[in-house]
């Protein structure tokens, strides 16, 4: 018996008002749904073929993640455990993974629209049970979150409005999947009512998954619009990033910077695999990673937009996907921290030098907009390097490698020197990796800043 039950006299007020820990519990449930939705959208980003869809999924995945962050901040103010170090409830994770193991983009979106609608119903129900004075801070949190409701629901429904309209097979598949997700959610709600997720043992009888092959999330090879964004075929002769002139008609111009930005969808995709695959990291890691991921998409969009403004078409350039080429379960555990260290300790810090020079160069040519782009880019990248210093060692710890940020950085650079084959001996490789600006010069090719 707890303190509250001890002094308890039955009154007509009982059950009518929420205790602070009731609010915390309900917010935690909403938190996990928002978090799982961010995971679903980021996981499906590489499975989407159309460039603009990848952009939308990164944006909404980020918003779900930010909603989760707002909820976790309020939960931390209330009694009960904070969410920072918790793992998702097994039932919910299972339900979301089942719902989103969909056979097509359209089927995924149908399922997403249904689950999203249910989530907003829960928000609605909670909103008017909160005391206007006592729980005003929670009402504020929900008010901010609900600002995105209209946009999100519209996105989910508009994207599926014509699904299968001229394709009877797809039309049928989408209907089958819709029915499946609806049934799945009835099962989840029933299990929750029966006390699943508490101490009560509830046997969940999941509906059978329709017999289709899954197209996502996190496909081993990402879907890609090759007509508009042709893929680059690796050429042994050009090991340094962006050194192959066949990649871009701008290779001899300062405007090559825009092309480099336009290729950042590859980096964003890679981070999607990390977001989906990293299982036991603290919640603030996922908050930072979501921002990082969405930023890389923004950089890509900014590059594509400027190339088009300058009269180029993306089909004139060559791009790279970010998928690892193997299923998540086949990836070596080191793939995650190695990739993350390579990005935040090599690619991003090295890019500063180029970006600063580009900003100055663009300004000299009177192209203020391009200069401003480089400056925003640098501000974002600086933050990403900080994320890397903070979370890289944590990721290595997860796979039982204890490593400091400095060691991680040196190791990532050393690996890059090895890839380039630019050192004769191990000692020489270490020397190159230690000498940071020189190392960057070797790792990535310089731009021609004097030519517009
Ligand atoms: Fe970037
Ligand atoms: Fe970045």
Short mmCIF file of C-alpha atoms and ligand atoms in Angstrom, two decimals:
data_model
loop_
_atom_site.label_atom_id
_atom_site.label_comp_id
_atom_site.label_asym_id
_atom_site.label_seq_id
_atom_site.Cartn_x
_atom_site.Cartn_y
_atom_site.Cartn_z
CA UNK A 1 0.00 0.00 0.00
CA UNK A 2 1.45 3.41 -0.89
CA UNK A 3 1.06 6.69 0.95
CA UNK A 4 -1.79 7.82 -1.24
CA UNK A 5 -3.82 4.64 -0.64
CA UNK A 6 -3.19 4.68 3.11
CA UNK A 7 -4.98 7.91 3.89
CA UNK A 8 -7.65 7.19 1.35
CA UNK A 9 -11.35 7.72 1.91
CA UNK A 10 -13.59 6.86 -1.04
CA UNK A 11 -15.07 10.09 -2.39
CA UNK A 12 -16.97 11.19 -5.47
CA UNK A 13 -13.77 12.95 -6.64
CA UNK A 14 -11.87 9.73 -7.06
CA UNK A 15 -10.80 8.89 -10.60
CA UNK A 16 -11.99 12.24 -11.87
CA UNK A 17 -8.74 14.19 -11.66
CA UNK A 18 -5.29 13.16 -12.84
CA UNK A 19 -2.43 12.81 -10.35
CA UNK A 20 0.91 14.24 -11.49
CA UNK A 21 2.23 10.73 -12.06
CA UNK A 22 -0.89 9.89 -14.13
CA UNK A 23 0.00 12.75 -16.45
CA UNK A 24 3.60 11.56 -16.61
CA UNK A 25 2.48 8.06 -17.49
CA UNK A 26 0.18 9.25 -20.26
CA UNK A 27 2.83 11.57 -21.66
CA UNK A 28 5.30 8.68 -21.64
CA UNK A 29 2.91 6.59 -23.73
CA UNK A 30 2.60 9.42 -26.24
CA UNK A 31 6.36 9.88 -26.14
CA UNK A 32 7.01 6.30 -27.26
CA UNK A 33 4.53 6.57 -30.08
CA UNK A 34 6.14 9.77 -31.35
CA UNK A 35 9.55 8.17 -31.07
CA UNK A 36 8.49 5.03 -32.93
CA UNK A 37 6.90 7.17 -35.65
CA UNK A 38 10.17 9.08 -36.10
CA UNK A 39 11.93 5.73 -36.38
CA UNK A 40 9.39 4.52 -38.96
CA UNK A 41 9.71 7.62 -41.14
CA UNK A 42 13.52 7.76 -40.98
CA UNK A 43 13.63 4.01 -41.62
CA UNK A 44 11.46 4.45 -44.70
CA UNK A 45 13.37 7.43 -46.11
CA UNK A 46 15.87 5.20 -47.96
CA UNK A 47 12.99 3.02 -49.22
CA UNK A 48 11.32 5.98 -50.97
CA UNK A 49 12.21 6.43 -54.60
CA UNK A 50 11.15 10.02 -55.19
CA UNK A 51 13.59 12.69 -54.04
CA UNK A 52 10.90 15.00 -52.70
CA UNK A 53 9.42 12.16 -50.61
CA UNK A 54 12.78 11.55 -48.98
CA UNK A 55 12.77 15.26 -48.07
CA UNK A 56 9.26 15.09 -46.59
CA UNK A 57 10.02 11.99 -44.55
CA UNK A 58 13.10 13.62 -43.06
CA UNK A 59 11.06 16.68 -42.14
CA UNK A 60 8.19 14.77 -40.51
CA UNK A 61 10.53 12.25 -38.90
CA UNK A 62 12.31 15.22 -37.34
CA UNK A 63 9.02 16.73 -36.13
CA UNK A 64 7.96 13.45 -34.50
CA UNK A 65 11.35 13.35 -32.82
CA UNK A 66 10.95 16.95 -31.60
CA UNK A 67 7.50 16.16 -30.22
CA UNK A 68 9.08 13.27 -28.32
CA UNK A 69 11.71 15.67 -27.01
CA UNK A 70 9.08 18.15 -25.76
CA UNK A 71 7.16 15.36 -24.06
CA UNK A 72 10.30 13.99 -22.39
CA UNK A 73 11.10 17.46 -21.03
CA UNK A 74 7.70 17.65 -19.34
CA UNK A 75 7.91 14.07 -18.07
CA UNK A 76 11.23 14.98 -16.41
CA UNK A 77 9.45 17.71 -14.42
CA UNK A 78 6.85 15.30 -13.06
CA UNK A 79 7.24 12.49 -10.51
CA UNK A 80 8.35 9.09 -11.78
CA UNK A 81 11.23 7.91 -13.96
CA UNK A 82 12.66 10.11 -16.73
CA UNK A 83 12.76 8.78 -20.28
CA UNK A 84 16.45 9.45 -21.00
CA UNK A 85 17.77 5.95 -20.35
CA UNK A 86 14.67 3.86 -20.96
CA UNK A 87 14.02 1.32 -23.68
CA UNK A 88 10.82 1.37 -25.72
CA UNK A 89 8.01 -0.82 -24.32
CA UNK A 90 8.28 -4.20 -26.04
CA UNK A 91 4.63 -4.31 -27.09
CA UNK A 92 4.72 -0.93 -28.76
CA UNK A 93 8.00 -1.58 -30.58
CA UNK A 94 6.65 -4.88 -31.83
CA UNK A 95 3.39 -3.27 -32.99
CA UNK A 96 5.16 -0.49 -34.87
CA UNK A 97 7.63 -2.84 -36.52
CA UNK A 98 4.78 -5.09 -37.63
CA UNK A 99 2.68 -2.20 -38.94
CA UNK A 100 5.48 -0.69 -40.99
CA UNK A 101 7.06 -3.77 -42.54
CA UNK A 102 5.05 -2.76 -45.58
CA UNK A 103 5.24 -4.06 -49.18
CA UNK A 104 5.29 -0.64 -50.89
CA UNK A 105 5.61 3.09 -50.28
CA UNK A 106 1.85 3.45 -50.66
CA UNK A 107 1.08 0.66 -48.18
CA UNK A 108 3.50 2.22 -45.70
CA UNK A 109 1.81 5.60 -46.01
CA UNK A 110 -1.67 4.06 -45.55
CA UNK A 111 -0.51 2.45 -42.32
CA UNK A 112 1.18 5.65 -41.22
CA UNK A 113 -1.99 7.69 -41.80
CA UNK A 114 -3.98 5.28 -39.64
CA UNK A 115 -1.52 5.17 -36.75
CA UNK A 116 -1.07 8.95 -36.89
CA UNK A 117 -4.83 9.49 -36.70
CA UNK A 118 -4.98 7.26 -33.63
CA UNK A 119 -2.14 9.17 -31.99
CA UNK A 120 -3.91 12.49 -32.47
CA UNK A 121 -7.09 11.03 -30.95
CA UNK A 122 -5.07 10.17 -27.84
CA UNK A 123 -3.69 13.72 -27.66
CA UNK A 124 -7.19 15.09 -27.99
CA UNK A 125 -8.53 12.87 -25.20
CA UNK A 126 -5.74 13.84 -22.84
CA UNK A 127 -5.81 17.55 -23.62
CA UNK A 128 -9.20 18.18 -22.02
CA UNK A 129 -8.53 16.06 -18.95
CA UNK A 130 -5.71 18.33 -17.83
CA UNK A 131 -6.30 20.86 -15.06
CA UNK A 132 -6.09 24.35 -16.63
CA UNK A 133 -3.99 25.69 -13.76
CA UNK A 134 -2.28 22.73 -12.11
CA UNK A 135 -1.23 21.13 -15.36
CA UNK A 136 -0.91 24.22 -17.52
CA UNK A 137 2.69 23.36 -18.43
CA UNK A 138 1.51 20.05 -19.96
CA UNK A 139 -1.24 21.88 -21.80
CA UNK A 140 1.42 24.16 -23.25
CA UNK A 141 3.51 21.18 -24.36
CA UNK A 142 0.50 19.67 -26.12
CA UNK A 143 -0.39 23.02 -27.67
CA UNK A 144 3.06 23.23 -29.34
CA UNK A 145 2.84 19.64 -30.53
CA UNK A 146 -0.67 19.99 -31.89
CA UNK A 147 0.46 22.89 -34.09
CA UNK A 148 1.77 20.26 -36.53
CA UNK A 149 -1.38 18.16 -36.56
CA UNK A 150 -3.00 19.65 -39.65
CA UNK A 151 0.22 19.49 -41.72
CA UNK A 152 1.02 15.95 -40.70
CA UNK A 153 -2.42 14.50 -41.29
CA UNK A 154 -2.68 16.29 -44.61
CA UNK A 155 0.73 14.96 -45.68
CA UNK A 156 -0.21 11.39 -44.72
CA UNK A 157 -3.57 11.49 -46.49
CA UNK A 158 -2.54 13.47 -49.58
CA UNK A 159 0.30 11.07 -50.29
CA UNK A 160 -2.08 8.13 -50.43
CA UNK A 161 -5.05 9.82 -52.04
CA UNK A 162 -4.45 8.33 -55.51
CA UNK A 163 -2.51 5.21 -54.48
CA UNK A 164 -3.15 2.49 -57.05
CA UNK A 165 -5.66 4.55 -59.03
CA UNK A 166 -4.31 3.13 -62.33
CA UNK A 167 -2.81 -0.04 -60.90
CA UNK A 168 -5.36 -2.65 -59.74
CA UNK A 169 -2.67 -4.81 -58.07
CA UNK A 170 -1.41 -1.90 -55.99
CA UNK A 171 -4.96 -0.79 -55.20
CA UNK A 172 -5.70 -4.23 -53.80
CA UNK A 173 -2.46 -4.43 -51.87
CA UNK A 174 -3.09 -1.04 -50.26
CA UNK A 175 -6.58 -2.09 -49.18
CA UNK A 176 -5.29 -5.36 -47.73
CA UNK A 177 -2.60 -3.46 -45.84
CA UNK A 178 -5.03 -0.85 -44.55
CA UNK A 179 -7.25 -3.62 -43.13
CA UNK A 180 -4.22 -5.29 -41.60
CA UNK A 181 -2.97 -2.16 -39.80
CA UNK A 182 -6.47 -1.36 -38.55
CA UNK A 183 -6.78 -4.86 -37.09
CA UNK A 184 -3.30 -4.63 -35.65
CA UNK A 185 -4.19 -1.43 -33.81
CA UNK A 186 -7.36 -2.94 -32.39
CA UNK A 187 -5.12 -5.75 -31.04
CA UNK A 188 -2.70 -3.26 -29.50
CA UNK A 189 -5.45 -1.23 -27.85
CA UNK A 190 -7.04 -4.39 -26.46
CA UNK A 191 -3.69 -5.57 -25.07
CA UNK A 192 -3.05 -2.18 -23.47
CA UNK A 193 -6.48 -2.24 -21.82
CA UNK A 194 -5.78 -5.73 -20.50
CA UNK A 195 -2.69 -4.33 -18.82
CA UNK A 196 0.12 -5.12 -21.28
CA UNK A 197 3.23 -3.13 -20.51
CA UNK A 198 2.54 -3.32 -16.75
CA UNK A 199 3.19 -6.26 -14.44
CA UNK A 200 0.23 -8.13 -15.85
CA UNK A 201 1.12 -10.95 -18.23
CA UNK A 202 -0.88 -10.47 -21.42
CA UNK A 203 -0.61 -12.89 -24.32
CA UNK A 204 -0.95 -10.89 -27.51
CA UNK A 205 -2.42 -12.66 -30.51
CA UNK A 206 -1.07 -10.69 -33.45
CA UNK A 207 -3.02 -10.70 -36.72
CA UNK A 208 -1.25 -12.58 -39.52
CA UNK A 209 0.96 -10.35 -41.68
CA UNK A 210 -0.35 -10.28 -45.28
CA UNK A 211 1.76 -12.35 -47.59
CA UNK A 212 3.86 -9.73 -49.40
CA UNK A 213 7.56 -9.08 -49.56
CA UNK A 214 8.59 -6.05 -47.48
CA UNK A 215 9.96 -3.00 -49.35
CA UNK A 216 11.08 -1.22 -46.15
CA UNK A 217 12.12 0.04 -43.68
CA UNK A 218 15.93 0.25 -44.04
CA UNK A 219 16.31 -1.71 -47.30
CA UNK A 220 19.80 -3.07 -47.95
CA UNK A 221 19.81 -1.09 -51.21
CA UNK A 222 17.96 2.22 -51.10
CA UNK A 223 15.34 3.13 -53.69
CA UNK A 224 16.56 5.97 -55.91
CA UNK A 225 15.27 8.15 -58.74
CA UNK A 226 18.12 7.39 -61.15
CA UNK A 227 16.65 9.32 -64.02
CA UNK A 228 16.76 12.64 -62.22
CA UNK A 229 19.68 11.78 -59.92
CA UNK A 230 21.98 9.41 -61.91
CA UNK A 231 24.25 7.25 -59.80
CA UNK A 232 28.03 7.56 -59.80
CA UNK A 233 29.94 4.37 -60.64
CA UNK A 234 33.06 4.18 -58.54
CA UNK A 235 36.30 4.57 -60.47
CA UNK A 236 39.52 3.23 -58.89
CA UNK A 237 41.51 6.03 -60.51
CA UNK A 238 39.76 8.68 -58.39
CA UNK A 239 39.96 7.68 -54.73
CA UNK A 240 39.73 11.20 -53.36
CA UNK A 241 36.16 12.36 -52.78
CA UNK A 242 34.78 14.41 -55.68
CA UNK A 243 38.03 14.20 -57.68
CA UNK A 244 36.47 12.46 -60.71
CA UNK A 245 35.63 15.25 -63.23
CA UNK A 246 32.90 13.09 -64.79
CA UNK A 247 30.79 13.61 -61.63
CA UNK A 248 29.98 17.23 -62.31
CA UNK A 249 30.16 19.78 -65.13
CA UNK A 250 31.14 22.28 -62.41
CA UNK A 251 34.26 20.43 -61.27
CA UNK A 252 36.49 23.33 -62.30
CA UNK A 253 34.34 26.05 -60.68
CA UNK A 254 33.64 27.37 -57.20
CA UNK A 255 30.01 26.38 -57.88
CA UNK A 256 31.14 22.79 -57.39
CA UNK A 257 30.30 23.54 -53.73
CA UNK A 258 26.60 23.46 -54.64
CA UNK A 259 27.04 20.10 -56.30
CA UNK A 260 28.78 18.75 -53.19
CA UNK A 261 25.84 19.95 -51.09
CA UNK A 262 23.41 18.36 -53.54
CA UNK A 263 25.00 14.95 -52.92
CA UNK A 264 24.28 15.03 -49.16
CA UNK A 265 21.18 12.86 -49.45
CA UNK A 266 23.66 9.98 -49.32
CA UNK A 267 24.90 11.10 -45.88
CA UNK A 268 21.31 11.57 -44.69
CA UNK A 269 20.41 8.05 -45.80
CA UNK A 270 23.36 6.57 -43.95
CA UNK A 271 22.22 8.30 -40.76
CA UNK A 272 18.76 6.76 -41.23
CA UNK A 273 20.33 3.31 -40.83
CA UNK A 274 22.02 4.46 -37.66
CA UNK A 275 18.82 5.97 -36.26
CA UNK A 276 16.91 2.79 -36.98
CA UNK A 277 19.65 0.38 -35.97
CA UNK A 278 21.14 1.87 -32.76
CA UNK A 279 19.15 0.22 -29.99
CA UNK A 280 20.35 1.16 -26.54
CA UNK A 281 21.51 4.75 -26.78
CA UNK A 282 20.26 7.51 -24.43
CA UNK A 283 17.32 9.50 -25.76
CA UNK A 284 19.34 12.70 -26.23
CA UNK A 285 21.40 10.81 -28.80
CA UNK A 286 18.27 10.30 -30.93
CA UNK A 287 17.29 13.96 -30.48
CA UNK A 288 20.70 15.08 -31.76
CA UNK A 289 20.81 12.48 -34.51
CA UNK A 290 17.39 13.48 -35.85
CA UNK A 291 18.56 17.07 -36.15
CA UNK A 292 21.79 15.93 -37.82
CA UNK A 293 19.87 13.78 -40.29
CA UNK A 294 17.35 16.45 -41.22
CA UNK A 295 20.19 19.01 -41.59
CA UNK A 296 21.91 16.80 -44.18
CA UNK A 297 18.67 16.70 -46.16
CA UNK A 298 18.41 20.49 -45.88
CA UNK A 299 21.96 20.85 -47.19
CA UNK A 300 21.06 18.60 -50.09
CA UNK A 301 17.89 20.58 -50.83
CA UNK A 302 19.84 23.84 -50.63
CA UNK A 303 22.41 22.52 -53.13
CA UNK A 304 19.79 21.19 -55.55
CA UNK A 305 17.82 24.45 -55.35
CA UNK A 306 20.87 26.60 -56.11
CA UNK A 307 22.03 24.37 -58.99
CA UNK A 308 18.59 24.73 -60.56
CA UNK A 309 18.54 28.49 -59.99
CA UNK A 310 21.86 28.66 -61.82
CA UNK A 311 20.40 26.81 -64.82
CA UNK A 312 21.60 23.27 -64.19
CA UNK A 313 19.62 20.08 -64.00
CA UNK A 314 20.44 17.37 -61.48
CA UNK A 315 20.59 14.81 -64.32
CA UNK A 316 23.90 16.46 -65.40
CA UNK A 317 25.55 15.31 -62.14
CA UNK A 318 26.35 11.99 -60.47
CA UNK A 319 25.16 10.99 -56.98
CA UNK A 320 25.69 8.26 -54.39
CA UNK A 321 23.21 6.42 -52.20
CA UNK A 322 23.74 5.98 -48.47
CA UNK A 323 22.54 2.39 -48.07
CA UNK A 324 25.16 -0.02 -46.76
CA UNK A 325 24.48 -2.67 -49.44
CA UNK A 326 23.65 -5.28 -46.82
CA UNK A 327 20.75 -5.87 -44.44
CA UNK A 328 21.04 -4.35 -40.96
CA UNK A 329 21.30 -7.81 -39.39
CA UNK A 330 24.31 -8.64 -41.59
CA UNK A 331 26.22 -5.45 -40.83
CA UNK A 332 29.20 -5.78 -38.53
CA UNK A 333 28.55 -3.96 -35.25
CA UNK A 334 31.50 -1.67 -36.07
CA UNK A 335 29.74 -0.36 -39.16
CA UNK A 336 27.66 2.08 -37.10
CA UNK A 337 30.37 3.82 -35.04
CA UNK A 338 32.90 3.64 -37.91
CA UNK A 339 30.50 5.32 -40.29
CA UNK A 340 29.52 7.92 -37.69
CA UNK A 341 33.17 8.65 -36.82
CA UNK A 342 34.07 8.90 -40.51
CA UNK A 343 31.34 11.46 -41.04
CA UNK A 344 31.74 13.59 -37.92
CA UNK A 345 35.54 13.31 -37.52
CA UNK A 346 36.71 13.33 -41.14
CA UNK A 347 34.14 14.51 -43.68
CA UNK A 348 32.50 17.25 -41.63
CA UNK A 349 35.55 18.90 -39.99
CA UNK A 350 37.45 18.72 -43.30
CA UNK A 351 34.59 20.44 -45.09
CA UNK A 352 35.03 23.65 -43.03
CA UNK A 353 38.13 24.72 -44.91
CA UNK A 354 36.37 24.41 -48.26
CA UNK A 355 33.21 26.10 -47.03
CA UNK A 356 35.00 29.08 -45.54
CA UNK A 357 37.00 29.63 -48.73
CA UNK A 358 33.85 29.17 -50.82
CA UNK A 359 31.94 31.78 -48.79
CA UNK A 360 34.75 34.30 -49.36
CA UNK A 361 35.02 33.37 -53.03
CA UNK A 362 31.31 33.61 -53.75
CA UNK A 363 31.20 37.00 -52.07
CA UNK A 364 34.01 38.24 -54.31
CA UNK A 365 32.00 37.15 -57.35
CA UNK A 366 28.99 39.08 -55.99
CA UNK A 367 27.00 35.88 -55.32
CA UNK A 368 25.83 36.73 -51.82
CA UNK A 369 23.18 33.98 -51.68
CA UNK A 370 25.75 31.27 -52.36
CA UNK A 371 28.03 32.77 -49.69
CA UNK A 372 25.17 32.77 -47.17
CA UNK A 373 24.44 29.12 -47.94
CA UNK A 374 28.03 28.20 -47.09
CA UNK A 375 27.76 30.12 -43.82
CA UNK A 376 24.57 28.37 -42.70
CA UNK A 377 26.12 25.09 -43.74
CA UNK A 378 29.17 25.78 -41.55
CA UNK A 379 26.98 26.64 -38.56
CA UNK A 380 25.16 23.30 -38.90
CA UNK A 381 28.35 21.32 -39.45
CA UNK A 382 29.97 22.78 -36.36
CA UNK A 383 27.08 21.40 -34.35
CA UNK A 384 27.42 18.00 -36.07
CA UNK A 385 31.09 17.77 -35.13
CA UNK A 386 30.07 18.40 -31.51
CA UNK A 387 27.45 15.67 -31.77
CA UNK A 388 30.17 13.37 -33.06
CA UNK A 389 32.50 14.10 -30.15
CA UNK A 390 29.71 13.41 -27.71
CA UNK A 391 28.11 10.32 -29.22
CA UNK A 392 30.90 8.62 -31.16
CA UNK A 393 32.57 7.25 -28.02
CA UNK A 394 29.15 6.16 -26.66
CA UNK A 395 28.47 4.23 -29.85
CA UNK A 396 31.84 2.50 -29.61
CA UNK A 397 31.08 1.66 -25.98
CA UNK A 398 27.92 -0.10 -27.13
CA UNK A 399 29.96 -2.56 -29.13
CA UNK A 400 32.38 -2.98 -26.22
CA UNK A 401 35.12 -0.76 -27.55
CA UNK A 402 35.99 1.82 -24.97
CA UNK A 403 37.33 4.78 -26.87
CA UNK A 404 37.83 8.50 -26.28
CA UNK A 405 36.79 11.18 -28.75
CA UNK A 406 40.44 11.92 -29.59
CA UNK A 407 41.26 8.27 -30.27
CA UNK A 408 38.12 7.93 -32.33
CA UNK A 409 39.07 10.89 -34.44
CA UNK A 410 42.59 9.60 -35.08
CA UNK A 411 41.31 6.14 -35.94
CA UNK A 412 38.77 7.53 -38.40
CA UNK A 413 41.44 9.59 -40.13
CA UNK A 414 43.86 6.70 -40.23
CA UNK A 415 41.22 4.57 -41.92
CA UNK A 416 40.75 7.29 -44.53
CA UNK A 417 44.50 7.45 -45.21
CA UNK A 418 44.48 3.67 -45.68
CA UNK A 419 41.60 3.89 -48.15
CA UNK A 420 43.46 6.48 -50.17
CA UNK A 421 46.58 4.34 -50.22
CA UNK A 422 48.59 7.54 -49.83
CA UNK A 423 51.08 6.39 -47.18
CA UNK A 424 53.94 4.00 -47.71
CA UNK A 425 54.31 2.90 -44.09
CA UNK A 426 52.17 2.73 -40.98
CA UNK A 427 54.25 5.50 -39.38
CA UNK A 428 53.76 7.73 -42.39
CA UNK A 429 50.01 7.11 -42.30
CA UNK A 430 49.90 8.15 -38.63
CA UNK A 431 51.86 11.30 -39.41
CA UNK A 432 49.43 12.28 -42.17
CA UNK A 433 46.41 11.60 -39.97
CA UNK A 434 47.87 13.73 -37.16
CA UNK A 435 48.51 16.70 -39.39
CA UNK A 436 44.93 17.83 -39.71
CA UNK A 437 44.82 20.48 -42.49
CA UNK A 438 47.27 18.47 -44.59
CA UNK A 439 45.20 15.38 -44.01
CA UNK A 440 42.06 17.13 -45.26
CA UNK A 441 43.89 18.24 -48.39
CA UNK A 442 44.66 14.61 -49.11
CA UNK A 443 41.24 13.32 -48.20
CA UNK A 444 39.14 15.66 -50.34
CA UNK A 445 39.92 17.58 -53.48
CA UNK A 446 40.23 21.39 -53.43
CA UNK A 447 37.86 23.54 -55.44
CA UNK A 448 38.83 26.12 -58.02
CA UNK A 449 37.83 29.19 -55.99
CA UNK A 450 39.06 31.63 -58.62
CA UNK A 451 36.60 30.54 -61.28
CA UNK A 452 32.86 31.18 -61.08
FE1 LIG B 1 25.93 18.65 -44.46
FE1 LIG B 2 26.80 17.53 -41.41
#
